[in-house]
mmCIF file of C-alpha atoms and ligand atoms in Angstrom:
data_model
loop_
_atom_site.group_PDB
_atom_site.id
_atom_site.type_symbol
_atom_site.label_atom_id
_atom_site.label_comp_id
_atom_site.label_asym_id
_atom_site.label_seq_id
_atom_site.Cartn_x
_atom_site.Cartn_y
_atom_site.Cartn_z
ATOM 1 C CA MET A 93 7.486 14.317 -10.981
ATOM 2 C CA LEU A 94 5.571 13.710 -8.075
ATOM 3 C CA ASN A 95 1.896 13.226 -8.553
ATOM 4 C CA ARG A 96 -1.188 13.563 -6.482
ATOM 5 C CA ARG A 97 -0.902 9.756 -6.077
ATOM 6 C CA ASN A 98 2.614 9.123 -4.705
ATOM 7 C CA PHE A 99 2.081 12.604 -2.786
ATOM 8 C CA LEU A 100 -0.863 10.580 -0.855
ATOM 9 C CA THR A 101 1.695 8.017 -0.478
ATOM 10 C CA ALA A 102 1.970 9.743 2.712
ATOM 11 C CA ALA A 103 5.103 8.083 4.766
ATOM 12 C CA VAL A 104 7.758 5.686 3.340
ATOM 13 C CA GLY A 105 9.533 3.483 5.508
ATOM 14 C CA VAL A 106 13.147 4.210 5.335
ATOM 15 C CA ALA A 107 14.500 1.363 7.635
ATOM 16 C CA ALA A 108 16.371 -0.330 4.947
ATOM 17 C CA ALA A 109 18.087 2.728 3.873
ATOM 18 C CA ALA A 110 19.403 3.045 7.608
ATOM 19 C CA GLY A 111 20.789 -0.240 7.333
ATOM 20 C CA LEU A 112 22.379 0.528 3.849
ATOM 21 C CA SER A 113 24.811 3.075 5.211
ATOM 22 C CA ALA A 114 26.663 0.427 7.082
ATOM 23 C CA CYS A 115 28.541 0.112 3.795
ATOM 24 C CA ALA A 116 29.991 3.745 3.852
ATOM 25 C CA LYS A 117 33.545 4.247 4.553
ATOM 26 C CA GLU A 118 35.414 6.568 7.337
ATOM 27 C CA ASP A 119 35.562 9.993 6.328
ATOM 28 C CA GLU A 120 38.485 12.161 6.847
ATOM 29 C CA GLY A 121 38.149 16.128 7.060
ATOM 30 C CA GLY A 122 34.732 17.457 7.155
ATOM 31 C CA SER A 123 33.181 20.191 9.049
ATOM 32 C CA SER A 124 32.921 20.354 12.747
ATOM 33 C CA GLY A 125 29.949 20.731 15.017
ATOM 34 C CA SER A 126 27.858 17.964 16.688
ATOM 35 C CA SER A 127 28.093 14.907 15.267
ATOM 36 C CA GLY A 128 24.624 13.644 13.829
ATOM 37 C CA GLY A 129 24.447 10.559 15.685
ATOM 38 C CA GLY A 130 27.175 8.236 17.098
ATOM 39 C CA SER A 131 30.542 8.529 16.638
ATOM 40 C CA LYS A 132 31.174 8.302 13.046
ATOM 41 C CA LYS A 133 30.489 11.567 10.853
ATOM 42 C CA ILE A 134 27.476 10.907 8.051
ATOM 43 C CA THR A 135 29.274 11.573 4.870
ATOM 44 C CA LEU A 136 26.776 13.532 2.283
ATOM 45 C CA GLY A 137 27.134 13.889 -1.322
ATOM 46 C CA PHE A 138 25.389 16.926 -2.825
ATOM 47 C CA SER A 139 25.109 17.949 -6.312
ATOM 48 C CA GLN A 140 23.990 20.954 -6.714
ATOM 49 C CA VAL A 141 22.265 22.458 -10.127
ATOM 50 C CA GLY A 142 24.454 25.424 -10.691
ATOM 51 C CA SER A 143 24.725 29.157 -9.260
ATOM 52 C CA GLU A 144 22.034 30.669 -11.743
ATOM 53 C CA SER A 145 20.386 32.665 -9.627
ATOM 54 C CA GLY A 146 20.387 34.612 -6.319
ATOM 55 C CA TRP A 147 17.925 31.817 -5.102
ATOM 56 C CA ARG A 148 20.344 29.153 -5.607
ATOM 57 C CA SER A 149 23.306 31.548 -4.506
ATOM 58 C CA ALA A 150 21.044 31.472 -0.772
ATOM 59 C CA ASN A 151 20.142 27.672 -1.234
ATOM 60 C CA THR A 152 23.926 26.808 -1.742
ATOM 61 C CA ASP A 153 25.081 28.863 1.568
ATOM 62 C CA SER A 154 21.625 27.159 3.167
ATOM 63 C CA ILE A 155 23.272 23.593 2.822
ATOM 64 C CA LYS A 156 26.622 24.515 3.296
ATOM 65 C CA SER A 157 25.903 26.194 6.738
ATOM 66 C CA ALA A 158 23.710 23.420 7.706
ATOM 67 C CA ALA A 159 25.438 20.723 6.762
ATOM 68 C CA LYS A 160 28.491 22.014 8.806
ATOM 69 C CA GLU A 161 26.432 23.046 12.511
ATOM 70 C CA ALA A 162 25.051 19.051 11.669
ATOM 71 C CA GLY A 163 28.782 18.157 11.660
ATOM 72 C CA TYR A 164 28.125 16.117 8.580
ATOM 73 C CA ASN A 165 31.094 15.644 6.006
ATOM 74 C CA LEU A 166 29.802 17.460 2.884
ATOM 75 C CA LYS A 167 30.997 16.621 -0.213
ATOM 76 C CA PHE A 168 29.503 19.196 -2.679
ATOM 77 C CA SER A 169 29.615 19.684 -6.382
ATOM 78 C CA ASP A 170 28.496 22.335 -8.811
ATOM 79 C CA ALA A 171 27.157 21.340 -12.275
ATOM 80 C CA GLN A 172 27.005 24.153 -13.647
ATOM 81 C CA GLN A 173 22.919 23.307 -15.167
ATOM 82 C CA LYS A 174 24.742 20.213 -16.852
ATOM 83 C CA GLN A 175 22.840 17.034 -16.398
ATOM 84 C CA GLU A 176 25.964 15.173 -17.156
ATOM 85 C CA ASN A 177 27.881 16.541 -14.481
ATOM 86 C CA GLN A 178 25.074 15.796 -11.870
ATOM 87 C CA ILE A 179 25.536 11.820 -13.243
ATOM 88 C CA SER A 180 29.052 12.259 -13.172
ATOM 89 C CA ALA A 181 28.980 13.359 -9.321
ATOM 90 C CA ILE A 182 26.325 11.403 -8.307
ATOM 91 C CA ARG A 183 28.719 8.065 -9.802
ATOM 92 C CA SER A 184 31.637 9.884 -8.314
ATOM 93 C CA TYR A 185 29.670 9.695 -4.886
ATOM 94 C CA ILE A 186 28.682 5.885 -5.319
ATOM 95 C CA ALA A 187 32.298 5.108 -5.534
ATOM 96 C CA GLN A 188 33.353 6.690 -2.785
ATOM 97 C CA LYS A 189 30.691 4.768 -0.514
ATOM 98 C CA VAL A 190 29.184 8.253 1.070
ATOM 99 C CA ASP A 191 26.526 7.322 3.541
ATOM 100 C CA VAL A 192 23.383 9.620 1.638
ATOM 101 C CA ILE A 193 23.038 11.256 -1.643
ATOM 102 C CA ALA A 194 21.443 14.626 -2.140
ATOM 103 C CA PHE A 195 20.462 16.418 -5.307
ATOM 104 C CA SER A 196 18.776 19.143 -6.635
ATOM 105 C CA PRO A 197 17.949 17.935 -10.242
ATOM 106 C CA VAL A 198 18.401 20.275 -13.127
ATOM 107 C CA VAL A 199 16.449 18.627 -15.478
ATOM 108 C CA VAL A 200 12.887 16.072 -14.634
ATOM 109 C CA THR A 201 14.270 13.003 -16.681
ATOM 110 C CA GLY A 202 16.981 11.126 -17.767
ATOM 111 C CA TRP A 203 17.966 9.681 -14.012
ATOM 112 C CA ASP A 204 16.906 5.867 -13.688
ATOM 113 C CA ALA A 205 19.835 4.761 -14.710
ATOM 114 C CA VAL A 206 22.186 6.372 -11.887
ATOM 115 C CA LEU A 207 19.637 5.836 -9.621
ATOM 116 C CA LYS A 208 18.917 2.465 -10.083
ATOM 117 C CA GLU A 209 23.522 2.248 -9.613
ATOM 118 C CA ALA A 210 22.722 4.285 -5.982
ATOM 119 C CA LYS A 211 20.102 1.927 -5.017
ATOM 120 C CA ALA A 212 22.434 -1.252 -6.230
ATOM 121 C CA ALA A 213 25.364 0.418 -3.975
ATOM 122 C CA LYS A 214 22.571 0.364 -0.930
ATOM 123 C CA ILE A 215 23.007 4.600 -0.875
ATOM 124 C CA PRO A 216 19.633 6.463 -0.022
ATOM 125 C CA VAL A 217 18.988 9.057 -2.395
ATOM 126 C CA ILE A 218 17.186 12.619 -1.187
ATOM 127 C CA LEU A 219 15.552 14.803 -3.935
ATOM 128 C CA THR A 220 16.207 18.799 -2.765
ATOM 129 C CA ASP A 221 14.316 21.380 -4.564
ATOM 130 C CA ARG A 222 13.048 19.839 -7.951
ATOM 131 C CA SER A 223 11.562 16.579 -8.702
ATOM 132 C CA VAL A 224 12.322 14.139 -11.278
ATOM 133 C CA GLU A 225 10.158 11.618 -13.502
ATOM 134 C CA THR A 226 10.563 8.305 -12.887
ATOM 135 C CA LYS A 227 7.776 4.865 -12.545
ATOM 136 C CA ASP A 228 10.331 3.546 -9.845
ATOM 137 C CA GLU A 229 9.340 5.038 -7.063
ATOM 138 C CA SER A 230 12.112 3.021 -4.763
ATOM 139 C CA LEU A 231 14.516 5.063 -6.501
ATOM 140 C CA PHE A 232 14.395 7.643 -3.828
ATOM 141 C CA VAL A 233 13.284 8.380 -0.710
ATOM 142 C CA THR A 234 11.665 11.825 -0.317
ATOM 143 C CA LEU A 235 11.801 15.365 -2.013
ATOM 144 C CA VAL A 236 11.954 17.997 0.281
ATOM 145 C CA GLY A 237 11.213 21.363 -1.711
ATOM 146 C CA SER A 238 8.407 23.606 -2.781
ATOM 147 C CA ASP A 239 5.051 23.137 -4.867
ATOM 148 C CA PHE A 240 5.903 24.703 -8.099
ATOM 149 C CA THR A 241 2.577 23.912 -9.814
ATOM 150 C CA ASP A 242 1.050 25.821 -6.758
ATOM 151 C CA GLU A 243 3.174 28.806 -7.115
ATOM 152 C CA GLY A 244 2.053 28.681 -10.661
ATOM 153 C CA ARG A 245 -1.656 29.615 -9.328
ATOM 154 C CA ARG A 246 -0.469 31.605 -7.079
ATOM 155 C CA ALA A 247 1.168 34.011 -9.760
ATOM 156 C CA ALA A 248 -2.147 33.793 -11.740
ATOM 157 C CA LYS A 249 -4.228 34.802 -8.764
ATOM 158 C CA ILE A 250 -1.583 37.616 -7.751
ATOM 159 C CA LEU A 251 -1.851 38.862 -10.691
ATOM 160 C CA GLU A 252 -5.585 39.456 -10.600
ATOM 161 C CA LYS A 253 -4.738 41.501 -7.474
ATOM 162 C CA VAL A 254 -1.870 43.804 -9.335
ATOM 163 C CA LEU A 255 -4.231 43.924 -12.483
ATOM 164 C CA ASP A 256 -6.972 44.853 -9.882
ATOM 165 C CA LYS A 257 -4.825 47.622 -8.003
ATOM 166 C CA ALA A 258 -3.588 49.179 -11.406
ATOM 167 C CA GLY A 259 -6.952 49.811 -13.007
ATOM 168 C CA HIS A 260 -5.961 47.729 -16.226
ATOM 169 C CA LYS A 261 -8.815 47.724 -18.490
ATOM 170 C CA GLY A 262 -8.747 45.291 -21.385
ATOM 171 C CA LYS A 263 -7.068 42.635 -22.868
ATOM 172 C CA VAL A 264 -4.101 41.174 -20.633
ATOM 173 C CA LYS A 265 -0.996 40.297 -23.089
ATOM 174 C CA ILE A 266 1.378 38.097 -21.105
ATOM 175 C CA ALA A 267 5.049 37.313 -21.754
ATOM 176 C CA GLN A 268 6.307 34.283 -19.616
ATOM 177 C CA LEU A 269 10.077 34.216 -19.379
ATOM 178 C CA GLU A 270 10.351 30.242 -18.487
ATOM 179 C CA GLY A 271 12.602 28.313 -16.798
ATOM 180 C CA THR A 272 15.540 25.943 -17.644
ATOM 181 C CA THR A 273 13.728 23.730 -20.262
ATOM 182 C CA GLY A 274 12.989 20.580 -18.833
ATOM 183 C CA ALA A 275 13.408 21.460 -15.063
ATOM 184 C CA ALA A 276 10.338 20.821 -12.688
ATOM 185 C CA PRO A 277 10.047 24.718 -11.522
ATOM 186 C CA ALA A 278 9.655 25.864 -14.940
ATOM 187 C CA ILE A 279 7.320 22.940 -16.249
ATOM 188 C CA GLU A 280 5.262 23.091 -13.023
ATOM 189 C CA ARG A 281 5.150 27.254 -12.852
ATOM 190 C CA ALA A 282 3.872 27.473 -16.296
ATOM 191 C CA LYS A 283 1.171 24.433 -15.959
ATOM 192 C CA GLY A 284 -0.229 25.774 -12.511
ATOM 193 C CA PHE A 285 -0.264 29.562 -14.051
ATOM 194 C CA LYS A 286 -2.664 28.172 -16.879
ATOM 195 C CA GLU A 287 -4.570 26.448 -15.115
ATOM 196 C CA ILE A 288 -5.787 29.331 -13.599
ATOM 197 C CA MET A 289 -5.980 31.569 -17.038
ATOM 198 C CA ASP A 290 -7.858 28.512 -18.610
ATOM 199 C CA ALA A 291 -10.064 28.356 -15.854
ATOM 200 C CA GLU A 292 -10.908 31.773 -14.943
ATOM 201 C CA HIS A 293 -9.468 34.238 -17.634
ATOM 202 C CA LYS A 294 -9.703 31.945 -21.147
ATOM 203 C CA ASP A 295 -11.703 35.390 -22.667
ATOM 204 C CA ASP A 296 -9.105 38.512 -21.355
ATOM 205 C CA TRP A 297 -5.953 36.672 -20.708
ATOM 206 C CA GLU A 298 -3.675 35.480 -23.424
ATOM 207 C CA ILE A 299 0.134 34.101 -22.922
ATOM 208 C CA VAL A 300 0.961 36.042 -26.246
ATOM 209 C CA VAL A 301 4.928 34.967 -26.221
ATOM 210 C CA THR A 302 6.859 32.086 -24.513
ATOM 211 C CA GLN A 303 10.533 31.482 -24.072
ATOM 212 C CA THR A 304 13.301 30.318 -21.564
ATOM 213 C CA GLY A 305 15.487 32.812 -20.416
ATOM 214 C CA ASP A 306 17.149 29.290 -18.594
ATOM 215 C CA PHE A 307 16.571 31.219 -14.855
ATOM 216 C CA THR A 308 19.616 33.788 -15.212
ATOM 217 C CA ARG A 309 19.549 37.690 -15.540
ATOM 218 C CA ALA A 310 21.571 37.607 -18.941
ATOM 219 C CA GLY A 311 19.020 35.142 -20.309
ATOM 220 C CA GLY A 312 15.878 37.346 -18.812
ATOM 221 C CA LYS A 313 17.721 40.541 -20.186
ATOM 222 C CA GLN A 314 17.970 39.084 -24.012
ATOM 223 C CA VAL A 315 14.931 36.852 -24.319
ATOM 224 C CA MET A 316 12.569 40.047 -23.336
ATOM 225 C CA ALA A 317 14.540 42.273 -25.599
ATOM 226 C CA ALA A 318 13.463 40.018 -27.959
ATOM 227 C CA PHE A 319 10.059 39.725 -27.002
ATOM 228 C CA LEU A 320 9.261 43.504 -27.341
ATOM 229 C CA GLN A 321 10.450 43.447 -30.714
ATOM 230 C CA SER A 322 8.146 40.432 -31.556
ATOM 231 C CA ASN A 323 5.264 42.084 -29.712
ATOM 232 C CA PRO A 324 5.273 45.580 -28.596
ATOM 233 C CA ASP A 325 1.697 45.288 -27.285
ATOM 234 C CA ILE A 326 2.778 43.136 -23.982
ATOM 235 C CA ASN A 327 1.230 44.631 -21.130
ATOM 236 C CA VAL A 328 2.489 41.863 -18.121
ATOM 237 C CA LEU A 329 5.535 40.007 -17.772
ATOM 238 C CA TYR A 330 5.322 36.709 -16.329
ATOM 239 C CA ALA A 331 8.882 35.771 -14.936
ATOM 240 C CA HIS A 332 9.314 32.074 -13.396
ATOM 241 C CA ASN A 333 11.888 33.549 -10.948
ATOM 242 C CA ASP A 334 13.153 37.040 -9.888
ATOM 243 C CA ASP A 335 16.760 37.354 -11.902
ATOM 244 C CA MET A 336 14.928 36.441 -14.993
ATOM 245 C CA ALA A 337 12.569 39.668 -14.119
ATOM 246 C CA ILE A 338 15.572 41.770 -13.291
ATOM 247 C CA GLY A 339 17.155 41.107 -16.272
ATOM 248 C CA ALA A 340 14.083 41.932 -18.347
ATOM 249 C CA ILE A 341 13.145 45.131 -16.445
ATOM 250 C CA GLN A 342 16.950 46.378 -18.042
ATOM 251 C CA SER A 343 15.678 45.408 -21.263
ATOM 252 C CA ILE A 344 12.029 47.177 -20.723
ATOM 253 C CA GLU A 345 13.850 50.060 -19.378
ATOM 254 C CA ALA A 346 15.803 50.160 -22.624
ATOM 255 C CA ALA A 347 12.922 50.266 -24.872
ATOM 256 C CA GLY A 348 11.302 53.462 -23.218
ATOM 257 C CA LYS A 349 8.968 51.772 -21.224
ATOM 258 C CA LYS A 350 7.753 51.799 -17.165
ATOM 259 C CA PRO A 351 8.532 48.366 -15.636
ATOM 260 C CA GLY A 352 6.225 47.905 -13.086
ATOM 261 C CA LYS A 353 3.770 50.728 -14.968
ATOM 262 C CA ASP A 354 3.376 50.146 -18.828
ATOM 263 C CA ILE A 355 4.237 46.384 -18.160
ATOM 264 C CA LEU A 356 2.997 45.001 -15.305
ATOM 265 C CA ILE A 357 5.287 42.160 -13.305
ATOM 266 C CA VAL A 358 4.411 39.039 -11.211
ATOM 267 C CA SER A 359 7.984 36.820 -10.516
ATOM 268 C CA VAL A 360 8.849 33.924 -8.316
ATOM 269 C CA ASP A 361 11.810 33.279 -5.643
ATOM 270 C CA GLY A 362 11.575 36.424 -3.076
ATOM 271 C CA VAL A 363 15.190 37.313 -3.339
ATOM 272 C CA LYS A 364 16.744 40.225 -1.856
ATOM 273 C CA ASP A 365 17.177 41.805 -5.373
ATOM 274 C CA GLY A 366 13.484 41.063 -6.137
ATOM 275 C CA PHE A 367 12.331 43.049 -3.660
ATOM 276 C CA VAL A 368 14.657 45.711 -3.550
ATOM 277 C CA ALA A 369 12.861 46.087 -7.786
ATOM 278 C CA MET A 370 9.530 45.499 -6.122
ATOM 279 C CA SER A 371 10.530 48.519 -3.243
ATOM 280 C CA GLU A 372 11.507 50.912 -6.272
ATOM 281 C CA GLY A 373 8.296 49.972 -8.174
ATOM 282 C CA LYS A 374 9.966 47.636 -10.753
ATOM 283 C CA ILE A 375 7.734 44.447 -9.988
ATOM 284 C CA ASN A 376 4.443 44.278 -9.108
ATOM 285 C CA ALA A 377 4.271 40.874 -6.629
ATOM 286 C CA ILE A 378 6.120 38.169 -5.708
ATOM 287 C CA VAL A 379 5.470 34.395 -5.034
ATOM 288 C CA GLU A 380 7.933 33.131 -2.510
ATOM 289 C CA CYS A 381 9.845 29.979 -3.152
ATOM 290 C CA ASN A 382 11.790 29.480 -0.089
ATOM 291 C CA PRO A 383 15.655 28.263 -0.751
ATOM 292 C CA LEU A 384 16.266 27.724 2.800
ATOM 293 C CA LEU A 385 16.368 24.097 2.480
ATOM 294 C CA GLY A 386 19.658 23.142 4.627
ATOM 295 C CA PRO A 387 18.065 22.640 7.890
ATOM 296 C CA GLN A 388 15.235 20.264 6.906
ATOM 297 C CA LEU A 389 17.478 18.096 4.440
ATOM 298 C CA MET A 390 19.873 17.696 7.233
ATOM 299 C CA GLU A 391 17.234 16.428 9.590
ATOM 300 C CA VAL A 392 16.044 14.266 6.796
ATOM 301 C CA VAL A 393 19.190 12.760 6.202
ATOM 302 C CA GLN A 394 19.553 12.181 9.842
ATOM 303 C CA THR A 395 16.409 10.025 9.774
ATOM 304 C CA VAL A 396 17.301 7.935 6.983
ATOM 305 C CA LYS A 397 20.397 6.979 8.719
ATOM 306 C CA ASP A 398 18.456 6.627 11.609
ATOM 307 C CA GLY A 399 16.265 3.908 9.598
ATOM 308 C CA GLY A 400 13.195 6.485 10.755
ATOM 309 C CA THR A 401 10.074 7.344 8.524
ATOM 310 C CA VAL A 402 9.788 10.303 6.267
ATOM 311 C CA GLU A 403 6.940 11.954 4.156
ATOM 312 C CA ARG A 404 7.493 11.463 0.869
ATOM 313 C CA TRP A 405 7.161 14.959 -0.135
ATOM 314 C CA ILE A 406 8.469 17.669 2.220
ATOM 315 C CA LYS A 407 6.963 20.626 1.087
ATOM 316 C CA THR A 408 8.533 24.239 1.865
ATOM 317 C CA LYS A 409 6.365 26.838 3.423
ATOM 318 C CA GLU A 410 5.567 29.951 1.303
ATOM 319 C CA SER A 411 4.001 33.757 1.044
ATOM 320 C CA ASP A 412 2.835 35.993 -1.614
ATOM 321 C CA PHE A 413 4.427 39.794 -1.333
ATOM 322 C CA MET A 414 2.558 42.535 -2.909
ATOM 323 C CA GLN A 415 4.570 45.806 -3.894
ATOM 324 C CA ASP A 416 2.936 47.824 -0.982
ATOM 325 C CA GLN A 417 4.728 45.386 1.213
ATOM 326 C CA ALA A 418 8.223 45.613 -0.331
ATOM 327 C CA LYS A 419 9.308 48.061 1.577
ATOM 328 C CA ASP A 420 8.647 46.721 5.205
ATOM 329 C CA ALA A 421 9.416 43.215 4.300
ATOM 330 C CA LEU A 422 13.108 44.172 3.083
ATOM 331 C CA PRO A 423 14.902 44.787 5.894
ATOM 332 C CA THR A 424 13.978 41.266 7.072
ATOM 333 C CA ARG A 425 14.595 39.488 4.391
ATOM 334 C CA LYS A 426 16.907 36.613 5.054
ATOM 335 C CA TYR A 427 18.272 36.036 1.489
HETATM 336 O O1 LIG B 402 14.355 24.958 -8.776
HETATM 337 C C1 LIG B 402 14.260 26.662 -8.039
HETATM 338 C C2 LIG B 402 14.673 27.379 -9.108
HETATM 339 O O2 LIG B 402 15.793 27.132 -9.677
HETATM 340 C C3 LIG B 402 14.041 29.117 -8.945
HETATM 341 O O3 LIG B 402 13.036 29.415 -8.642
HETATM 342 C C4 LIG B 402 15.361 29.580 -9.542
HETATM 343 O O4 LIG B 402 15.708 31.157 -9.238
HETATM 344 C C5 LIG B 402 16.409 28.942 -9.539
HETATM 345 O O5 LIG B 402 17.429 28.802 -10.528
#
């Protein structure tokens, strides 16, 4: 995972990486558009996490359309939330001698071996969306993505506003729906939230139950139903993404409770369906996580190919939304 130390390692030269691409083979097929630099099309191998959420669909669309726009030959694969599928995809991109490999790692650990193979093959690797844990900083060039720990902090801060607005008095009994176990956004969103909770609300807030819903609607629905059985006094839900919150809403309603009133809900992402639920009064606040990373990723790919310098972590800009902003924001949501 990126920590403060390597974040502060602001800029990393990638001249070597550009030289490496000389070994990439000429690609047939691919997309039309303005070719990124020179006559030879850049071939980008991209391994996506899966198609678990609305966020992920928007992210996939963004990557595919930005690659097309940039005139790159994109080799895309969907790992269906399995690390072994991502490792196979990366190995296949190495075998095909693509120019650059990018991927969004499903979990943070277990990447060193395959990343060393990419390095040995002189293929630069760019992380997008999620980070990895490694002691060897040379195994990837940069991360293009959000600060998930900060999203967790923002979720706690916006919950303060939600409680205030609802005139909530007494203990805050929180149920947490975590993302995929071992994934950077699950680990870091939990960490950032707890940091604020422990520092500022030790006496009145408590996470009474927490479990993964794997970032899916079905997971959110099933786990929330179990939460309500074991802890019927829950009055807040913190969901690591909108899809799990939407699934949970179905279980809350099935239990005869009102989402957004009996159980206050804060989630992360800001996909259209999340905004619809918010405009219906069922989600109280959303911390945005922007999935439209394609254009930025393609720029970085070009810079790496050209031997330019990129930041070690290219952070995404994001906002927070309260329920009363939902109706106005909905028509212009891009994903
Ligand atoms: O890594 C980003 C997270 O992955 C999104 O918040 C979630 O919806 C997705 O599945």
